[in-house]
CSV table of C-alpha atoms in Angstrom, one decimal:
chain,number,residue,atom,x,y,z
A,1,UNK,CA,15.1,-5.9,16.1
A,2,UNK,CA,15.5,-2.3,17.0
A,3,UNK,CA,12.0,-0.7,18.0
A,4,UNK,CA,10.6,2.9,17.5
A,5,UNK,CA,10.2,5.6,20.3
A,6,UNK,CA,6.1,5.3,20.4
A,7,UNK,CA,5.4,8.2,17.6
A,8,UNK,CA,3.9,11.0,19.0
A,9,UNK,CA,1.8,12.8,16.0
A,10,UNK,CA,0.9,12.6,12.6
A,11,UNK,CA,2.9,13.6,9.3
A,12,UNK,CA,1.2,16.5,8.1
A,13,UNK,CA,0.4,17.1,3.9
A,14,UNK,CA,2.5,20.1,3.6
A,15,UNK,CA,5.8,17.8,5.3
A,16,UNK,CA,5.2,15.3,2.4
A,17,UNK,CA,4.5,17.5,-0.5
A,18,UNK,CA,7.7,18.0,-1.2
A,19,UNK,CA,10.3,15.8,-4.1
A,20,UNK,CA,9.9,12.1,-3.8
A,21,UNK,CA,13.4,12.0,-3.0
A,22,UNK,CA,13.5,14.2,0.0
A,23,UNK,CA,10.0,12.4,1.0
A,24,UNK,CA,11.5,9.0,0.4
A,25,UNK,CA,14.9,10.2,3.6
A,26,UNK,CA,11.8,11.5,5.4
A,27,UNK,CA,9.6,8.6,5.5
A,28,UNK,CA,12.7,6.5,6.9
A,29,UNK,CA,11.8,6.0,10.6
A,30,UNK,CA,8.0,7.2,10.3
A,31,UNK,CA,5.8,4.3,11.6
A,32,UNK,CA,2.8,3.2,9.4
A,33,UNK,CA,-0.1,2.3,11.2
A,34,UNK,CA,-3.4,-0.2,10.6
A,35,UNK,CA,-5.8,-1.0,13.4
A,36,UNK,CA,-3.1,-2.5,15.7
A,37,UNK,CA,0.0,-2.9,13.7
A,38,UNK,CA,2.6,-0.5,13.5
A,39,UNK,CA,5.5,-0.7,11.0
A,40,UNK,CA,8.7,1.5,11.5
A,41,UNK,CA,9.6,2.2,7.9
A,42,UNK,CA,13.6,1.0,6.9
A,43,UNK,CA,13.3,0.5,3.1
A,44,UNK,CA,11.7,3.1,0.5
A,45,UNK,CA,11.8,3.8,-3.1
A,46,UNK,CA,11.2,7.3,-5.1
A,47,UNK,CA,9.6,7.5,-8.0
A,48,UNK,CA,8.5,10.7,-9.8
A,49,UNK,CA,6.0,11.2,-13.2
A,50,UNK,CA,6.8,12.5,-16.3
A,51,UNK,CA,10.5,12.2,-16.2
A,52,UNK,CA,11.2,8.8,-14.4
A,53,UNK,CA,10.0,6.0,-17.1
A,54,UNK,CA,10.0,3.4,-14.0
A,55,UNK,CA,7.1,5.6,-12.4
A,56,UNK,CA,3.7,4.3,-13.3
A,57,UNK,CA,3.0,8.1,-13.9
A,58,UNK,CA,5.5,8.2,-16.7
A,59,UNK,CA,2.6,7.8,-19.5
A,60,UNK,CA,0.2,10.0,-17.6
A,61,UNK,CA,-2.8,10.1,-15.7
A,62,UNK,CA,-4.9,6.6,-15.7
A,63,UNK,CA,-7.8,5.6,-13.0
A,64,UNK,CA,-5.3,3.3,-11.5
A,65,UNK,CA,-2.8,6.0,-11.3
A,66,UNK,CA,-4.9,8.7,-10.1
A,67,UNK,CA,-4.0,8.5,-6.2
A,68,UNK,CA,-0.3,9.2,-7.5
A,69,UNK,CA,-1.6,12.7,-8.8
A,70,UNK,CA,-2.2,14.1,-5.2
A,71,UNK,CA,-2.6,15.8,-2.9
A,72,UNK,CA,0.3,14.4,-1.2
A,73,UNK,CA,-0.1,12.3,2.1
A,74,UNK,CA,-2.4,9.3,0.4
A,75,UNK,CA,-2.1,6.1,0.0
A,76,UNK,CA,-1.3,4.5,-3.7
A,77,UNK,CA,-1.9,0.8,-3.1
A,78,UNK,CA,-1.6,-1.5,-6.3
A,79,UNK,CA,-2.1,-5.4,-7.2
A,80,UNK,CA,0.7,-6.7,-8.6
A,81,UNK,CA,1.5,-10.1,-10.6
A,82,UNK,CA,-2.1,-10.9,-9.6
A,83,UNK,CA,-0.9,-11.7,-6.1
A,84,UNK,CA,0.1,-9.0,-4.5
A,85,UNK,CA,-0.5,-5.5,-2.7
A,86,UNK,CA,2.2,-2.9,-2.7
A,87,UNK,CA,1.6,0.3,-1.1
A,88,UNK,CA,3.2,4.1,-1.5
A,89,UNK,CA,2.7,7.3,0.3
A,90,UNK,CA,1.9,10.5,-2.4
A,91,UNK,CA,4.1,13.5,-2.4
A,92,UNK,CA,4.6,16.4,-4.0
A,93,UNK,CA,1.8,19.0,-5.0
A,94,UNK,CA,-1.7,18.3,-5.5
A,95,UNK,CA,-2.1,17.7,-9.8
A,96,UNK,CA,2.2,16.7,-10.3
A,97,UNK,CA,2.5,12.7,-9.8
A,98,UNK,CA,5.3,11.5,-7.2
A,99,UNK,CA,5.3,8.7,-4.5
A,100,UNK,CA,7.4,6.9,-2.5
A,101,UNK,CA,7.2,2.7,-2.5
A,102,UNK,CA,7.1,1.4,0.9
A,103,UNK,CA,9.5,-1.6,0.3
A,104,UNK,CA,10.2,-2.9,3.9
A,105,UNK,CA,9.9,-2.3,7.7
A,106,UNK,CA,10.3,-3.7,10.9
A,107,UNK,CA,7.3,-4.7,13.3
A,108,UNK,CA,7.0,-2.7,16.4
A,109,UNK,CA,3.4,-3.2,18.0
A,110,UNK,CA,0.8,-5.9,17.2
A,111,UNK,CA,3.7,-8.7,16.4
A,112,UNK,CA,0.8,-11.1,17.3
A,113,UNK,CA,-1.4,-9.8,14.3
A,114,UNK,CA,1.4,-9.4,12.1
A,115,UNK,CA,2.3,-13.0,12.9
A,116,UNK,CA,-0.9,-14.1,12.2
A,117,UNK,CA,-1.2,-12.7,8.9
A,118,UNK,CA,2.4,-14.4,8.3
A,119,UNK,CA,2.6,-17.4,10.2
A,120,UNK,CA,5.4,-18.9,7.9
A,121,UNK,CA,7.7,-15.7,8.9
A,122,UNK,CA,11.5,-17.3,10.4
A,123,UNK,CA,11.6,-14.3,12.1
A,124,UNK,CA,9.9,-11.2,13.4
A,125,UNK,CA,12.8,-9.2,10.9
A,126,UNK,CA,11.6,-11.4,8.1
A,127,UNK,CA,7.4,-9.8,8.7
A,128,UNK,CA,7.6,-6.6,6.9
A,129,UNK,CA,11.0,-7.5,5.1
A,130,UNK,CA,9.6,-6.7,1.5
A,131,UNK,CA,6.9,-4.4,-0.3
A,132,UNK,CA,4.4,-7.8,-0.1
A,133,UNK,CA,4.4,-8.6,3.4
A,134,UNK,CA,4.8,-5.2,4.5
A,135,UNK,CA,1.2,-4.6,3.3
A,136,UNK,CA,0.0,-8.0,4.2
A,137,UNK,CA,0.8,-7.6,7.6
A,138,UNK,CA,-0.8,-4.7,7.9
A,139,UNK,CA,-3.6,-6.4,6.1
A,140,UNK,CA,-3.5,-3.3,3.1
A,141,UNK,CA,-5.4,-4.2,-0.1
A,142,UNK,CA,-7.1,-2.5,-2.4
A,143,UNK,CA,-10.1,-0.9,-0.2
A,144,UNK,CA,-7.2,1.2,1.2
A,145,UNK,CA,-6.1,3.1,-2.2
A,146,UNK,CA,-6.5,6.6,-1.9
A,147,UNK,CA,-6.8,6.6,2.4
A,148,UNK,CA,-5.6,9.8,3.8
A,149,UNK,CA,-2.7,8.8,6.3
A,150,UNK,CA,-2.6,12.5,7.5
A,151,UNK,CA,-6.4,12.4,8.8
A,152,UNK,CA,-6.5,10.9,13.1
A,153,UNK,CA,-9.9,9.1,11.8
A,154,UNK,CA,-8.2,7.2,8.7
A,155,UNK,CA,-8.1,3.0,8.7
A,156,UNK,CA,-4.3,3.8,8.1
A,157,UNK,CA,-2.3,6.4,9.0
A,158,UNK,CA,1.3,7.7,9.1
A,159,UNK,CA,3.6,8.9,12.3
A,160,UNK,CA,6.6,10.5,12.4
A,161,UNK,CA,9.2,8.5,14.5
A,162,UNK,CA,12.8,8.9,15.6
A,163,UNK,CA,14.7,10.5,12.6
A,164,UNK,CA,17.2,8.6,11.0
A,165,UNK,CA,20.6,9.9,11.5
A,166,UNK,CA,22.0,10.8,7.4
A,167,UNK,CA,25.0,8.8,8.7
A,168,UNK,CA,22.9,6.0,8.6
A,169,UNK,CA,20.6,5.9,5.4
A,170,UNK,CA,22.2,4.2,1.9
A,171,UNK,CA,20.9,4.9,-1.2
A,172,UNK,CA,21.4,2.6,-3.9
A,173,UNK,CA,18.9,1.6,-7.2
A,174,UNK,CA,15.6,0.2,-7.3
A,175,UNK,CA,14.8,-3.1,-6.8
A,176,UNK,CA,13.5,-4.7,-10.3
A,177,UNK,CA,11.9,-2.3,-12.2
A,178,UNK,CA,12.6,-2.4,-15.9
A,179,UNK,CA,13.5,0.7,-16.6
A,180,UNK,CA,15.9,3.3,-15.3
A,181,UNK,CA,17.4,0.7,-13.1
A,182,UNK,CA,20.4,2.5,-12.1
A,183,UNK,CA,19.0,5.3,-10.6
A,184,UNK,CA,19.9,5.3,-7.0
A,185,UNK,CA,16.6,6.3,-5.7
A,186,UNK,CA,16.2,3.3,-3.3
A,187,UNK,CA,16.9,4.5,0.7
A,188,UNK,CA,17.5,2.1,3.4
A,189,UNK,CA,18.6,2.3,7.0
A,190,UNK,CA,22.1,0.7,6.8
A,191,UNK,CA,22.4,-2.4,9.4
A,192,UNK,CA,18.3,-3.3,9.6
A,193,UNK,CA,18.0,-6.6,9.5
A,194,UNK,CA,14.5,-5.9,8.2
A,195,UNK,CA,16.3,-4.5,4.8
A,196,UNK,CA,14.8,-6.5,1.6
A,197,UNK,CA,17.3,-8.5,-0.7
A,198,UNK,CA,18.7,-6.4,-3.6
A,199,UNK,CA,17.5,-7.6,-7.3
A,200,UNK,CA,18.1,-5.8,-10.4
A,201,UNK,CA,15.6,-5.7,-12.9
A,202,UNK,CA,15.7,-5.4,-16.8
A,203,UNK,CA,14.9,-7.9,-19.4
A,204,UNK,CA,18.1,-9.8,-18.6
A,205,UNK,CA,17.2,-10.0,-14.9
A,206,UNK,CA,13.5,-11.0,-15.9
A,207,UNK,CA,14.9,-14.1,-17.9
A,208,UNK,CA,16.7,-15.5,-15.4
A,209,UNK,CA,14.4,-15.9,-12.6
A,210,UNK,CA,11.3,-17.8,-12.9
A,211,UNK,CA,8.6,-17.0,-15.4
A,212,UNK,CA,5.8,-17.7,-12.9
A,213,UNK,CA,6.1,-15.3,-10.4
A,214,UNK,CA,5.9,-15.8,-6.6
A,215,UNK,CA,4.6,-14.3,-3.4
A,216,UNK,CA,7.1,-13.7,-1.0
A,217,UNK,CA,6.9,-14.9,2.2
């Protein structure tokens, strides 16, 4: 597992106010923090409003969509399935919805706490491999929605880390959504092992896998 030079600062708001996509290249590399667990982002997703029918923004503004509507440098955090937290950092200008899902990440401080949240984890690439244990071992849940990862005194915040060379980040589409699945707004950092599995959603996709969903591990 490759670790993070120790980040130095803060993202600031004006840095992530900008186009999901360009966020999304940003965020690769930044380091997520919660109490004593850091996360160096490798996997993210873009998702805009009005125009990107996979965004949960597409129908407009709801009170579990609100965070999404800025100002940019929140945290989105949403239950899922009823099992699951998955969390996104806002972009874009305060009142115009865009975010960018946080889909996977390698561990690089508080492994201990990380493995204790996920004891059944084969390996320390396998803790934050995936949207769902990338929050839980962080221990994100819904308390955290709309926390301010620009602000020193937050429970969560977000550091920039070593830039990822453009040689190095992929792009390819999201990972099961059930609409616009072929848009290549997915970003990963090519050869992490900490890179989530690649599963196309869509009705078709839906019918073949399980019809009771399950928590990844």
């Amino acid at each position: 597992m490759s670790v993070a030079v120790p980040p130095s600062r803060l993202l600031t708001r004006d840095e992530l106010a900008v186009d999901p996509l360009d966020a999304a290249k940003l965020l690769l590399g930044c380091v997520l923090e919660a109490g004593e667990v850091q996360v160096r982002l490798t996997e993210v997703e873009a998702y805009r409003g009005g125009d990107d029918p996979a965004s949960h923004c597409y129908r407009g503004r709801t009170p579990r969509n609100e965070v999404m509507f800025g100002p940019a440098g929140h945290l989105y955090v949403y239950f899922v399935y009823g099992m699951h937290f998955c969390a996104n950092v806002v972009s874009l200008v305060d009142g115009v919805p865009g975010a960018v899902l946080l889909r996977a990440g390698e561990v690089v401080a508080g492994v201990d706490a990380a493995r204790s949240r996920r004891p059944n984890a084969r390996s320390e690439a396998e803790l934050a491999k995936g949207p769902a244990r990338l929050t839980g071992v962080l221990g994100l849940e819904r308390a955290h929605n709309g926390a301010d990862l620009t602000d020193p005194a937050s429970p969560v915040r977000l550091l920039a880390g070593d830039p990822v060379p453009p040689s190095l980040i992929r792009t390819g589409p999201r990972v099961g959504v059930a609409m616009a699945m072929d848009v290549p707004w997915r970003f990963w950092v090519d050869g992490s092992p900490a890179v989530s599995t690649y599963r196309r959603g869509g009705k078709a996709a839906r019918q073949k896998r399980s019809p009771t969903p399950r928590l990844p591990r």
